[in-house]
Coordinates of N, CA and C in Angstrom, one line a residue:
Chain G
X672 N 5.3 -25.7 -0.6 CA 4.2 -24.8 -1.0 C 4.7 -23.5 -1.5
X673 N 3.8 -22.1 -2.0 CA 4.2 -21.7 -2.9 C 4.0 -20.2 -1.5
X674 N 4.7 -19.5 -1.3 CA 4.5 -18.3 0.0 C 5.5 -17.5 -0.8
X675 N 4.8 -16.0 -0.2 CA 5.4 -14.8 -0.4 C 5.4 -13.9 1.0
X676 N 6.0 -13.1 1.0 CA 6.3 -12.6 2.7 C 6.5 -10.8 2.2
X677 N 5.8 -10.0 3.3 CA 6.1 -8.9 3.5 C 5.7 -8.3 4.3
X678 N 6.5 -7.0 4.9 CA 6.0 -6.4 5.6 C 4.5 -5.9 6.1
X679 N 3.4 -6.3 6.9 CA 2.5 -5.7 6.9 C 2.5 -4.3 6.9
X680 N 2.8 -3.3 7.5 CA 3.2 -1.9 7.4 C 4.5 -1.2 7.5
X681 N 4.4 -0.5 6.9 CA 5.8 0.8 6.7 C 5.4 2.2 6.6
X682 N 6.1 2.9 7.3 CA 6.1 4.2 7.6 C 7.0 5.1 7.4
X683 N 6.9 5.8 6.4 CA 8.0 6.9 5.8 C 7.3 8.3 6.1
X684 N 8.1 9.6 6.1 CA 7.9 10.8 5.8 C 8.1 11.1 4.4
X685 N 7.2 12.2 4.3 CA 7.2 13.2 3.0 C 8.4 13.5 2.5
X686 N 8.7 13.0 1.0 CA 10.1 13.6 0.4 C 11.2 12.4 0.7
X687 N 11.0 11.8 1.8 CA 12.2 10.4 1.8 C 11.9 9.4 0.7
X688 N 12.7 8.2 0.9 CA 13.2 6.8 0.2 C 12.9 6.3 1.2
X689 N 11.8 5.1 0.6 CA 11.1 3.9 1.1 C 11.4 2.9 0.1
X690 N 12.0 1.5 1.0 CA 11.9 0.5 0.4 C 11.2 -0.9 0.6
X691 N 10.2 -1.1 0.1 CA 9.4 -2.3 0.4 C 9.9 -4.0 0.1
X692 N 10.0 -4.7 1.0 CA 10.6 -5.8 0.4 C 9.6 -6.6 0.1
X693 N 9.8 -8.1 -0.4 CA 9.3 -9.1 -0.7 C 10.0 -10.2 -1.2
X694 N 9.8 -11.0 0.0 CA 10.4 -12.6 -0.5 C 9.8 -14.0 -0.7
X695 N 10.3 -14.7 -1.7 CA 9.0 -15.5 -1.8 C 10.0 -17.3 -2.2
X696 N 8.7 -17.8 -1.8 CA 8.9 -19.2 -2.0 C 8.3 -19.7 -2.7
X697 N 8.6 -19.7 -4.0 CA 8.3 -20.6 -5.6 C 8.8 -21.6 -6.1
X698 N 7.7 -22.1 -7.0 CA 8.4 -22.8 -7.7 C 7.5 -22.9 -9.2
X699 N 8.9 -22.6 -10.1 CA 8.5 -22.2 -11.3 C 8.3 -21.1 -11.4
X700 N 9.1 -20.2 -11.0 CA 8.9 -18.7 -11.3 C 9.1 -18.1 -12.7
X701 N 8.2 -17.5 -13.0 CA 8.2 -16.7 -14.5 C 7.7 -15.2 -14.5
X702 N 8.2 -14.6 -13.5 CA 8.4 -13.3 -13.3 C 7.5 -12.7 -11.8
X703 N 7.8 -11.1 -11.6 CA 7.7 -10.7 -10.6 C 6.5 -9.5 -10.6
X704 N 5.5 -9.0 -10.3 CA 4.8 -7.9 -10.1 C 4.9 -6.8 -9.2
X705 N 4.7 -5.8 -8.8 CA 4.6 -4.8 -7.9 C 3.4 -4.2 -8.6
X706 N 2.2 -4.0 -7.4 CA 0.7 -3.6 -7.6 C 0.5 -2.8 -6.5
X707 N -0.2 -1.3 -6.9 CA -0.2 -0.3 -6.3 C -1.8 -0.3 -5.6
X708 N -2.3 -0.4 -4.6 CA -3.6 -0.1 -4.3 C -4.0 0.8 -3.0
X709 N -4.5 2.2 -3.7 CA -5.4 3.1 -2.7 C -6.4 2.4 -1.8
X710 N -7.1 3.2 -0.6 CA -7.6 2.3 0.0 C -9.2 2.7 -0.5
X711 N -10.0 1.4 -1.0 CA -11.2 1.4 -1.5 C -10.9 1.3 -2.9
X712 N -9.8 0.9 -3.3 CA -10.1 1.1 -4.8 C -9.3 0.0 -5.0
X713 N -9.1 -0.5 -6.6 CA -8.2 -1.5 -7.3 C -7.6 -1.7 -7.2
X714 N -6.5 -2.8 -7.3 CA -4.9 -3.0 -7.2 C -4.7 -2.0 -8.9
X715 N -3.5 -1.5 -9.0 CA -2.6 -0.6 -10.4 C -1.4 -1.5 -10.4
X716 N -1.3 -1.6 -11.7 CA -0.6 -2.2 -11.6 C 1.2 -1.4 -12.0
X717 N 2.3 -1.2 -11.6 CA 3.4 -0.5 -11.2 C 4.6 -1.1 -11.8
X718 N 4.9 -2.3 -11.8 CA 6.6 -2.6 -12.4 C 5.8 -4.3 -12.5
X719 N 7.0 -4.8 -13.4 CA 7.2 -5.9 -13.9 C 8.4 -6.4 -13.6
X720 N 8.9 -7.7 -13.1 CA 10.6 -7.9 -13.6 C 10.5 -9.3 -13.7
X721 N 11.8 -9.6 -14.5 CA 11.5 -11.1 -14.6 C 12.9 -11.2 -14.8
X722 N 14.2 -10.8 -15.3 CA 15.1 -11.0 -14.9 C 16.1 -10.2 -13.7
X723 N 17.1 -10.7 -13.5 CA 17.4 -9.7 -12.2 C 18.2 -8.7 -12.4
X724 N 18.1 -7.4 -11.8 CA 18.6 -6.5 -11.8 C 17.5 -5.4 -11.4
X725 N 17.4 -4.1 -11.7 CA 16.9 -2.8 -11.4 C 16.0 -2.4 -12.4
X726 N 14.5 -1.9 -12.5 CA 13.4 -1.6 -13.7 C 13.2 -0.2 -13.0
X727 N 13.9 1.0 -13.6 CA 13.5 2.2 -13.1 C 12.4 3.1 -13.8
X728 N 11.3 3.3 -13.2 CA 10.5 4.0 -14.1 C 9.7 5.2 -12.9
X729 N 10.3 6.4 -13.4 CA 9.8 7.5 -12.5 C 10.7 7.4 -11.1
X730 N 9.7 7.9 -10.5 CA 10.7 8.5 -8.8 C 10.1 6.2 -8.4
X731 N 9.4 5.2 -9.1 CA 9.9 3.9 -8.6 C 10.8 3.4 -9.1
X732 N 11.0 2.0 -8.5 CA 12.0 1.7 -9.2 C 11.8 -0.1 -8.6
X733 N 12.3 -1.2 -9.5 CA 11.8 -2.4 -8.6 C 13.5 -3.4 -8.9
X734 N 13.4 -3.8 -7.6 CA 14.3 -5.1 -7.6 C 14.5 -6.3 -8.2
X735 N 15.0 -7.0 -8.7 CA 14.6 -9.1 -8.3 C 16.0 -9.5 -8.4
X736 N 16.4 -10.3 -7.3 CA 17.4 -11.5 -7.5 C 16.7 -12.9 -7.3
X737 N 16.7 -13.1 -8.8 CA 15.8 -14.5 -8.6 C 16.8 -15.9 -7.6
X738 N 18.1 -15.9 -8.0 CA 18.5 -16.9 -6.9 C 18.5 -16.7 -5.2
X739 N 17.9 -15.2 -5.1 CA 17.7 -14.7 -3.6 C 16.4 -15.1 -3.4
X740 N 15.5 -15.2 -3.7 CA 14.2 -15.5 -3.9 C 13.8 -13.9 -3.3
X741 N 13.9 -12.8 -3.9 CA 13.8 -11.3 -3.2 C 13.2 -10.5 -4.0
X742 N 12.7 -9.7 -3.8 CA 12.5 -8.6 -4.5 C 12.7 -6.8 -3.7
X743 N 12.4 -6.2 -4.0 CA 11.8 -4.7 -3.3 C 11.1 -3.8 -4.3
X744 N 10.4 -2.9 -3.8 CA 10.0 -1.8 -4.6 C 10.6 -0.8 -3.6
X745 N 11.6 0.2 -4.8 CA 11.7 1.7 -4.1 C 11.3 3.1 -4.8
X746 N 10.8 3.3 -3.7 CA 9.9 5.0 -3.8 C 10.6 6.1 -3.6
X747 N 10.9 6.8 -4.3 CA 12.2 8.0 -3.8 C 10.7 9.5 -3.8
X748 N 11.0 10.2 -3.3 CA 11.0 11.9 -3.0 C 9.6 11.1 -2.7
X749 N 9.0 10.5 -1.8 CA 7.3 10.2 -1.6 C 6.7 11.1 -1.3
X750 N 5.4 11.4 -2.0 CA 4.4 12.3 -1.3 C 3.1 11.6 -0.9
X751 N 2.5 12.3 -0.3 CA 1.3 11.8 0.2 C 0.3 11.0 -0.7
X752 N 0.4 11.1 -1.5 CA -0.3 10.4 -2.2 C 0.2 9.0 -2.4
X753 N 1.4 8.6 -2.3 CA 1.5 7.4 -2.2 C 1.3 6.5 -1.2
X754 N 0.3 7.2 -0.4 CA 0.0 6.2 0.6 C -0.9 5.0 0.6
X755 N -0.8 4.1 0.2 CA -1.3 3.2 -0.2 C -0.9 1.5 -0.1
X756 N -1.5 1.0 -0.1 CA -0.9 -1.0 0.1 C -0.4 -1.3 -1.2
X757 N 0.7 -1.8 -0.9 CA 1.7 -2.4 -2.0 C 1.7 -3.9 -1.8
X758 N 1.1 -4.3 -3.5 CA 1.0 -5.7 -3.4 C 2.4 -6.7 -3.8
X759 N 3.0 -7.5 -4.0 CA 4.0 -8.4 -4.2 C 3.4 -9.8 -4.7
X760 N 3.4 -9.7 -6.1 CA 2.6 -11.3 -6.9 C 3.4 -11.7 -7.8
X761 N 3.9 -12.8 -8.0 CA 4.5 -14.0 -8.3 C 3.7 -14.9 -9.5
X762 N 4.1 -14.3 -10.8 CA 3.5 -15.2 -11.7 C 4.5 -16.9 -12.1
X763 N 3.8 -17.9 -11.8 CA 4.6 -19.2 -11.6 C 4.1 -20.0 -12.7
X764 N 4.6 -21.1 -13.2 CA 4.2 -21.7 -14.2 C 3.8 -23.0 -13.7
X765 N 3.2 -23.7 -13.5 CA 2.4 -25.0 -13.3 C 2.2 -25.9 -13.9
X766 N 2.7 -27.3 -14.2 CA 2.4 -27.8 -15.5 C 3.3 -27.3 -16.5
X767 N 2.3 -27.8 -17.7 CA 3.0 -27.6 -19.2 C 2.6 -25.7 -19.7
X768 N 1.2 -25.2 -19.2 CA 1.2 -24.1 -19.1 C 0.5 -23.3 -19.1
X769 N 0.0 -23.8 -17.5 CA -0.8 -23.0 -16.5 C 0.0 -22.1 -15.8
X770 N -0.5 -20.6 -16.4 CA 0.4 -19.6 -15.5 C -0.8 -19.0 -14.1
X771 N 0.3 -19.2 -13.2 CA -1.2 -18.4 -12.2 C -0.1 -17.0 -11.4
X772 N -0.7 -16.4 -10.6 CA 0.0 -16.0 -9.6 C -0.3 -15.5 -8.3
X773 N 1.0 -15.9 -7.9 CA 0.9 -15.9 -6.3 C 0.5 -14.8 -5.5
X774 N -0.2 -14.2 -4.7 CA -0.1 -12.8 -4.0 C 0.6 -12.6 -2.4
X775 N 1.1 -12.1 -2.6 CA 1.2 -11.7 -1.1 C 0.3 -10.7 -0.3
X776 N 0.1 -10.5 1.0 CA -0.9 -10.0 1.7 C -0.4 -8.5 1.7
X777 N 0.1 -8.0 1.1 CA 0.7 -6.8 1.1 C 1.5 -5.8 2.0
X778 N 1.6 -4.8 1.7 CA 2.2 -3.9 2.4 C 1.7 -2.7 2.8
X779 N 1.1 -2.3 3.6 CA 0.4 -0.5 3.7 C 1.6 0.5 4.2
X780 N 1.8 1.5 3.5 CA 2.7 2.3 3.6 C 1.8 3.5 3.8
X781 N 2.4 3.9 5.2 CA 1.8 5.3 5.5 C 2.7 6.5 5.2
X782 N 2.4 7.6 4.7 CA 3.4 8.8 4.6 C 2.8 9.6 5.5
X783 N 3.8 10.2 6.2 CA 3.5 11.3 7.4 C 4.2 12.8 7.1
X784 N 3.5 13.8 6.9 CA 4.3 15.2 6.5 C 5.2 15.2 7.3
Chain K
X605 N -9.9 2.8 -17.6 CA -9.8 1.6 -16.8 C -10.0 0.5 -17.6
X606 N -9.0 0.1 -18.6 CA -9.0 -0.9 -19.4 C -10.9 -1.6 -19.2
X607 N -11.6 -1.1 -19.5 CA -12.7 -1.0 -20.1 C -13.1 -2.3 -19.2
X608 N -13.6 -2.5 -17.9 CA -13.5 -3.7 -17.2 C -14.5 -3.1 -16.0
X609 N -16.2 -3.6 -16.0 CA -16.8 -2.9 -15.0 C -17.2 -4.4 -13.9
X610 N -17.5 -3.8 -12.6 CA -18.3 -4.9 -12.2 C -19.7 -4.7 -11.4
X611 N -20.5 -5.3 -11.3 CA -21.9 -4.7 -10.8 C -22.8 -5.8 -10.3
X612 N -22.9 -6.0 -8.9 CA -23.2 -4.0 -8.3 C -21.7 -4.1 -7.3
X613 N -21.8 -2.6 -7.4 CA -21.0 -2.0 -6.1 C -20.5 -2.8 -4.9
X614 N -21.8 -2.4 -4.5 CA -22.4 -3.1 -2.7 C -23.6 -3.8 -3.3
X615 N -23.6 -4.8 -2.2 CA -24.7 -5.8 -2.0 C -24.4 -6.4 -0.6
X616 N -25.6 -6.0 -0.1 CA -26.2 -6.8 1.6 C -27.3 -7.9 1.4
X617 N -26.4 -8.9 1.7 CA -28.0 -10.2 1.6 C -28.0 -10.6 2.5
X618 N -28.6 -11.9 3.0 CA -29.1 -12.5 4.0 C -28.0 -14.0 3.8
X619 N -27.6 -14.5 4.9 CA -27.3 -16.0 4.7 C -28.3 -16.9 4.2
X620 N -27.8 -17.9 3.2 CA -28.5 -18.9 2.3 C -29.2 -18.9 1.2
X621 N -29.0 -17.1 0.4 CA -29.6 -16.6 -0.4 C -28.7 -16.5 -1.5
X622 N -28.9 -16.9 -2.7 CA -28.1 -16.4 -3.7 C -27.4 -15.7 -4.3
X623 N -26.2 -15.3 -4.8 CA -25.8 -13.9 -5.2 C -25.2 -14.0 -6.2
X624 N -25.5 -13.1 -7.3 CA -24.7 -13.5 -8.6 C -23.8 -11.5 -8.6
X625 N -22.4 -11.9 -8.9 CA -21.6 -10.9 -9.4 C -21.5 -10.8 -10.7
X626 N -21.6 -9.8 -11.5 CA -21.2 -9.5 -12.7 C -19.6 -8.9 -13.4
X627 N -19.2 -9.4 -14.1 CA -18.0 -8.7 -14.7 C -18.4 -8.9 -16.0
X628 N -17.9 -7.7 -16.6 CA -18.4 -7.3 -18.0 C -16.6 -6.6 -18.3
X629 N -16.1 -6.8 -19.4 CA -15.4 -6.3 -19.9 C -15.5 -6.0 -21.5
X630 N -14.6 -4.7 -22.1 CA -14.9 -4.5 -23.4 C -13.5 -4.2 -24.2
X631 N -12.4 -5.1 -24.0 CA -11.1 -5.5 -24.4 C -11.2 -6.3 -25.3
X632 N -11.8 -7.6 -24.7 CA -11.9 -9.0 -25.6 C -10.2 -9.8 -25.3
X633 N -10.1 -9.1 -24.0 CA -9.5 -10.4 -23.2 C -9.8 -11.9 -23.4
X634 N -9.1 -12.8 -23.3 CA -8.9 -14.1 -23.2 C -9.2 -14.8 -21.6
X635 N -8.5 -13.9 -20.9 CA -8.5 -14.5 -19.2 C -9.1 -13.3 -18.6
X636 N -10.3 -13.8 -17.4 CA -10.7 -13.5 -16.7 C -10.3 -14.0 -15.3
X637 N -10.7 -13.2 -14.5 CA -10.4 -14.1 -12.7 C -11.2 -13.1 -11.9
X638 N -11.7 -14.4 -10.9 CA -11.8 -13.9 -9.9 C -11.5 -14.0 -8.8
X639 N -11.5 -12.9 -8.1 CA -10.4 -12.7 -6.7 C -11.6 -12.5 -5.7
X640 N -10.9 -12.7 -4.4 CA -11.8 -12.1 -3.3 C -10.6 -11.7 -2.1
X641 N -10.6 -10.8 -1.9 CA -9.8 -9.9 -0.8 C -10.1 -9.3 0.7
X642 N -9.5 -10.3 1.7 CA -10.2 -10.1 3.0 C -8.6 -9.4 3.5
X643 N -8.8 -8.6 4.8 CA -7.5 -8.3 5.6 C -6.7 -9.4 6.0
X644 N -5.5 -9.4 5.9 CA -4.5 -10.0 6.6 C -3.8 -11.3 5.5
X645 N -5.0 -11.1 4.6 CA -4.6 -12.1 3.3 C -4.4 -11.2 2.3
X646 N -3.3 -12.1 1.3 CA -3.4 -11.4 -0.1 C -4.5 -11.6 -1.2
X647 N -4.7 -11.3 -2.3 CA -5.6 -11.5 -3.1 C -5.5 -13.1 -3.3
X648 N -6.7 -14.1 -3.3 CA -7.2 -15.2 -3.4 C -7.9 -15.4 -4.5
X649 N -8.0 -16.7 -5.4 CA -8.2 -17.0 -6.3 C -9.8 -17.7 -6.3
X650 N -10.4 -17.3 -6.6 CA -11.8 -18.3 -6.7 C -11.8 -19.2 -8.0
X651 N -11.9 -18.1 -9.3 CA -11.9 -19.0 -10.0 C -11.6 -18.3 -11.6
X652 N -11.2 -18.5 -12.7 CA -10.8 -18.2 -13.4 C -11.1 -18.6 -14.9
X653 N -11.3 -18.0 -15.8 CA -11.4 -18.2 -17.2 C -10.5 -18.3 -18.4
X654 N -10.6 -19.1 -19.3 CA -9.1 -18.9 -20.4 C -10.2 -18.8 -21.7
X655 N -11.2 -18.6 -21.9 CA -12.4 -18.6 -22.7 C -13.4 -18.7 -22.3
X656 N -14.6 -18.8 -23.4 CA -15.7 -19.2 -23.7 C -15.8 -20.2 -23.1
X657 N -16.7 -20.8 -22.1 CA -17.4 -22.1 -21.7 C -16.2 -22.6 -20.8
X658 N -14.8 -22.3 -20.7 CA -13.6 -22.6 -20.5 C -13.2 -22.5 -19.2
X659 N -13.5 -22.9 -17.9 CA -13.4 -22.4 -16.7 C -12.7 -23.0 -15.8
X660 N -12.0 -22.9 -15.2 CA -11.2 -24.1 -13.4 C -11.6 -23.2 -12.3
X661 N -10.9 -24.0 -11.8 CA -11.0 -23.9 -10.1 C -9.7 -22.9 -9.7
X662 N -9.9 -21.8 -8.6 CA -8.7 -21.3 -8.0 C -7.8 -21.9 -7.0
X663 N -8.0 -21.5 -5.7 CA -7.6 -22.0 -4.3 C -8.6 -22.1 -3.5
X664 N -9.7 -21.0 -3.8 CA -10.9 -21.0 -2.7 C -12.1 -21.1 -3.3
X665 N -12.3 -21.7 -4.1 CA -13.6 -22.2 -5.2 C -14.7 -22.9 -4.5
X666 N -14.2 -23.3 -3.0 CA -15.8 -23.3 -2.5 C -17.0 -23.3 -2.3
X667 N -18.1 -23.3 -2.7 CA -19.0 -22.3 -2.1 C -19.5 -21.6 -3.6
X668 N -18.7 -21.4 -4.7 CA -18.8 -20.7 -6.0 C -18.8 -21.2 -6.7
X669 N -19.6 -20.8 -8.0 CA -19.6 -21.3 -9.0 C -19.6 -20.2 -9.9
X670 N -19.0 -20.2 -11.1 CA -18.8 -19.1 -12.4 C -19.5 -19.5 -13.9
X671 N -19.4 -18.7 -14.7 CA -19.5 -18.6 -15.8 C -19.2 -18.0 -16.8
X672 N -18.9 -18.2 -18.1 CA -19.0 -17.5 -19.0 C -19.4 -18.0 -20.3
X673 N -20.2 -17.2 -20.6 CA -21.2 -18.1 -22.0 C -20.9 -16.8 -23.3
X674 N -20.2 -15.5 -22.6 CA -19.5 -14.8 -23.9 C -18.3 -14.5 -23.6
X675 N -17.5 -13.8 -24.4 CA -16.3 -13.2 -24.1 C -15.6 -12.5 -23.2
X676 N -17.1 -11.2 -23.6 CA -17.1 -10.5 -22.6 C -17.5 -10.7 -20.8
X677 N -18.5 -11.4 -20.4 CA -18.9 -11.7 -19.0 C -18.5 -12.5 -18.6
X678 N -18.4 -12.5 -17.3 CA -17.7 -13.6 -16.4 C -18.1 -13.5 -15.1
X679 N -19.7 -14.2 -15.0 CA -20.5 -14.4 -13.8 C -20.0 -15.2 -12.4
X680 N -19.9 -14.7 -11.5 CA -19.5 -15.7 -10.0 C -20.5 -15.6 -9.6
X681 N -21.3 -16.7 -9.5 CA -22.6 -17.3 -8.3 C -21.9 -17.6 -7.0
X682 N -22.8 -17.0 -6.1 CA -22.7 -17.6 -4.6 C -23.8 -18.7 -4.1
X683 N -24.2 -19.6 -4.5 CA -25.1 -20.6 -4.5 C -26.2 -21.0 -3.0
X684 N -25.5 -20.2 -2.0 CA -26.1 -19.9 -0.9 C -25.2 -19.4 0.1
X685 N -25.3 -18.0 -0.1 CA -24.2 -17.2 1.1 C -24.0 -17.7 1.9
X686 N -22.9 -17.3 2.6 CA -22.5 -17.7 4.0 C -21.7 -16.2 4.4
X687 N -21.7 -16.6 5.9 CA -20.9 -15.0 6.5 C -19.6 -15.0 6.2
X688 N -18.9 -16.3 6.2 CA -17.6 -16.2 5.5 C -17.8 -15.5 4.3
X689 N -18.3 -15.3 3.6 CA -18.5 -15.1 2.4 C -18.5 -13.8 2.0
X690 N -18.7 -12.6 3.1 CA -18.3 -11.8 3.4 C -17.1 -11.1 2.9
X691 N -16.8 -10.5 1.9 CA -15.3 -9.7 1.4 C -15.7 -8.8 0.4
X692 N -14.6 -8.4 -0.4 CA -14.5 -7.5 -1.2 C -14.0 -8.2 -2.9
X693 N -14.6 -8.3 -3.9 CA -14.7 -9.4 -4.8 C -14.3 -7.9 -5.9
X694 N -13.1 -8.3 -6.3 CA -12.4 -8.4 -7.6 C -11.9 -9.3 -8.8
X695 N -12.5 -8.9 -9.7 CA -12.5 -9.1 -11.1 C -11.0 -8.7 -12.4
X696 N -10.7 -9.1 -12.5 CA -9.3 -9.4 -13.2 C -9.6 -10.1 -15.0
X697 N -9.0 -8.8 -15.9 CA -8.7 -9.3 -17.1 C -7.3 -9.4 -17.1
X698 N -7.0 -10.1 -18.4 CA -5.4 -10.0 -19.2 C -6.1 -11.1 -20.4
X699 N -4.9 -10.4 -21.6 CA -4.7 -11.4 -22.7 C -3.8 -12.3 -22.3
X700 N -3.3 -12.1 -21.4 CA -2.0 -13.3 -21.2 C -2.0 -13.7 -19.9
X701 N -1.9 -15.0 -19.5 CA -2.5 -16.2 -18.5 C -1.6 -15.4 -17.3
X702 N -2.1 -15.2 -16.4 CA -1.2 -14.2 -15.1 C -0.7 -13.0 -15.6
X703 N -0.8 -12.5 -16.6 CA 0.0 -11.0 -17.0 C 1.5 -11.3 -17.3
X704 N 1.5 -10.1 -18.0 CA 2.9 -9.7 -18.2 C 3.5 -8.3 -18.4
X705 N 4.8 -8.1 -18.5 CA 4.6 -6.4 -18.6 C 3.9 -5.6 -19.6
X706 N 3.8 -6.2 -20.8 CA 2.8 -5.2 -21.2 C 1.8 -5.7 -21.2
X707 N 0.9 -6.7 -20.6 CA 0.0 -7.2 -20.2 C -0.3 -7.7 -19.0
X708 N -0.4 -6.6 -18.0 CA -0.8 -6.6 -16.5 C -1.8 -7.3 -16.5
X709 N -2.6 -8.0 -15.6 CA -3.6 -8.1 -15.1 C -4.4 -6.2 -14.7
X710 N -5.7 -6.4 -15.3 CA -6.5 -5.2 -14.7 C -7.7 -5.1 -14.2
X711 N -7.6 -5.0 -12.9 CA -9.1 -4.9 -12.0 C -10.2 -4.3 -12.2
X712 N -11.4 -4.9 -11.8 CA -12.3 -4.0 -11.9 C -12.9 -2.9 -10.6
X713 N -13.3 -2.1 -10.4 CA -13.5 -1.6 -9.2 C -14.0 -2.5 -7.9
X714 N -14.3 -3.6 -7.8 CA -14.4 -4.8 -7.0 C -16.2 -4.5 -6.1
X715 N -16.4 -5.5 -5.6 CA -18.1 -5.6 -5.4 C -17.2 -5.9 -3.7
X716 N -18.5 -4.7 -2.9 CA -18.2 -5.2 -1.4 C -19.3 -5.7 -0.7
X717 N -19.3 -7.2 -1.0 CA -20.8 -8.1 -0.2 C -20.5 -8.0 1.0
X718 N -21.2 -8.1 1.8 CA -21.9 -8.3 2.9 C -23.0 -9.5 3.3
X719 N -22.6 -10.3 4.1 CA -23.7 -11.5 4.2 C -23.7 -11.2 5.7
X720 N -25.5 -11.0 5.8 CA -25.4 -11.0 7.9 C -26.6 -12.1 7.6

């Protein structure tokens, strides 16, 4: 079957490095998401990766070793505002080319001053 | 907000009563979806569009039934509530089948039913 796994919550302070993981069990993987969502409002959508190595953009930054089946998102200097559930979704290919993707139940990251 | 509304808001109905969600977008997206989002789960698939008249099944297509007869709209009927039925219903465009980096998937602000 097709699962993705993460931390239900994480707890950082103001101004640290947080790193959120996610690992998953696919098949047919055709890339990686990280989706940002405040509470009451939409998933945002944050990083992409599809091959492996490091996608830095701003104080994030995202993971993938696709033969680890892994990923992370890291948050450097955090402020309060990033307090929010971090989703982990897995776009897979199905077939000749049905793309869908997977979600994971996310991650809530609390920041504490 | 990539031009993607959904309506209504909130909605409280009764068990066994009909409910129709609306998503309206003004992109001219190709793929539509819809999600429904309970705690302890990740986003879940009801059901999904690749066009006009063009529709499948997600994981939890149950109970629902969809439409879309333009481009832009992409109706989920509830054909008689149930209290399961109960969540927070998100709406999902992209031109490209699951997204991609420069074509994320984008939500709409999501509808929070209630069935007592």
């Amino acid at each position: 079957g097709q699962n993705i796994d993460q931390p239900t919550e994480m707890t950082a302070t103001e101004g640290a490095i947080v790193q959120i993981n996610c690992t998953y069990q696919t098949s047919g993987f055709n890339g990686l998401f990280w989706y940002q969502q405040h509470a009451g409002e939409a998933p945002t959508f944050l990083s992409y990766n599809v091959l492996d190595g490091l996608e830095e953009k701003g104080r994030f930054s995202s993971f993938l070793s696709r033969s680890k089946g892994y990923s992370y998102l890291l948050l450097k200097e955090l402020q309060m505002k990033d307090s929010a559930s971090y989703l982990c979704a897995v776009r897979v290919l199905q077939g000749y080319s049905n793309y869908q993707l997977i979600w994971g139940a996310g991650t809530k990251l609390i920041i504490k001053p | 907000d990539a031009g993607i509304t959904q309506s209504p808001r909130h909605k409280v109905t009764e068990t066994g009563t009909p409910v129709t969600l609306r998503c309206h977008q003004t992109e001219n997206h190709r793929y539509m979806y819809w999600y429904r989002q309970d705690p302890g789960h990740g986003l879940r698939l009801i059901h999904y569009s690749y066009g006009v008249k063009d529709t499948d099944k997600g994981e939890v297509s149950d109970g629902y039934s969809v439409s879309r007869s333009k481009t832009e709209d992409f109706l989920l009927t509830l054909e008689s509530a149930t209290s399961s039925q109960t969540s927070v219903y998100f709406c999902a465009i992209s031109p490209l089948a699951g997204g991609g980096r420069i074509s994320p998937l984008h939500f709409g602000n999501g509808t929070r039913l209630t069935v007592t």
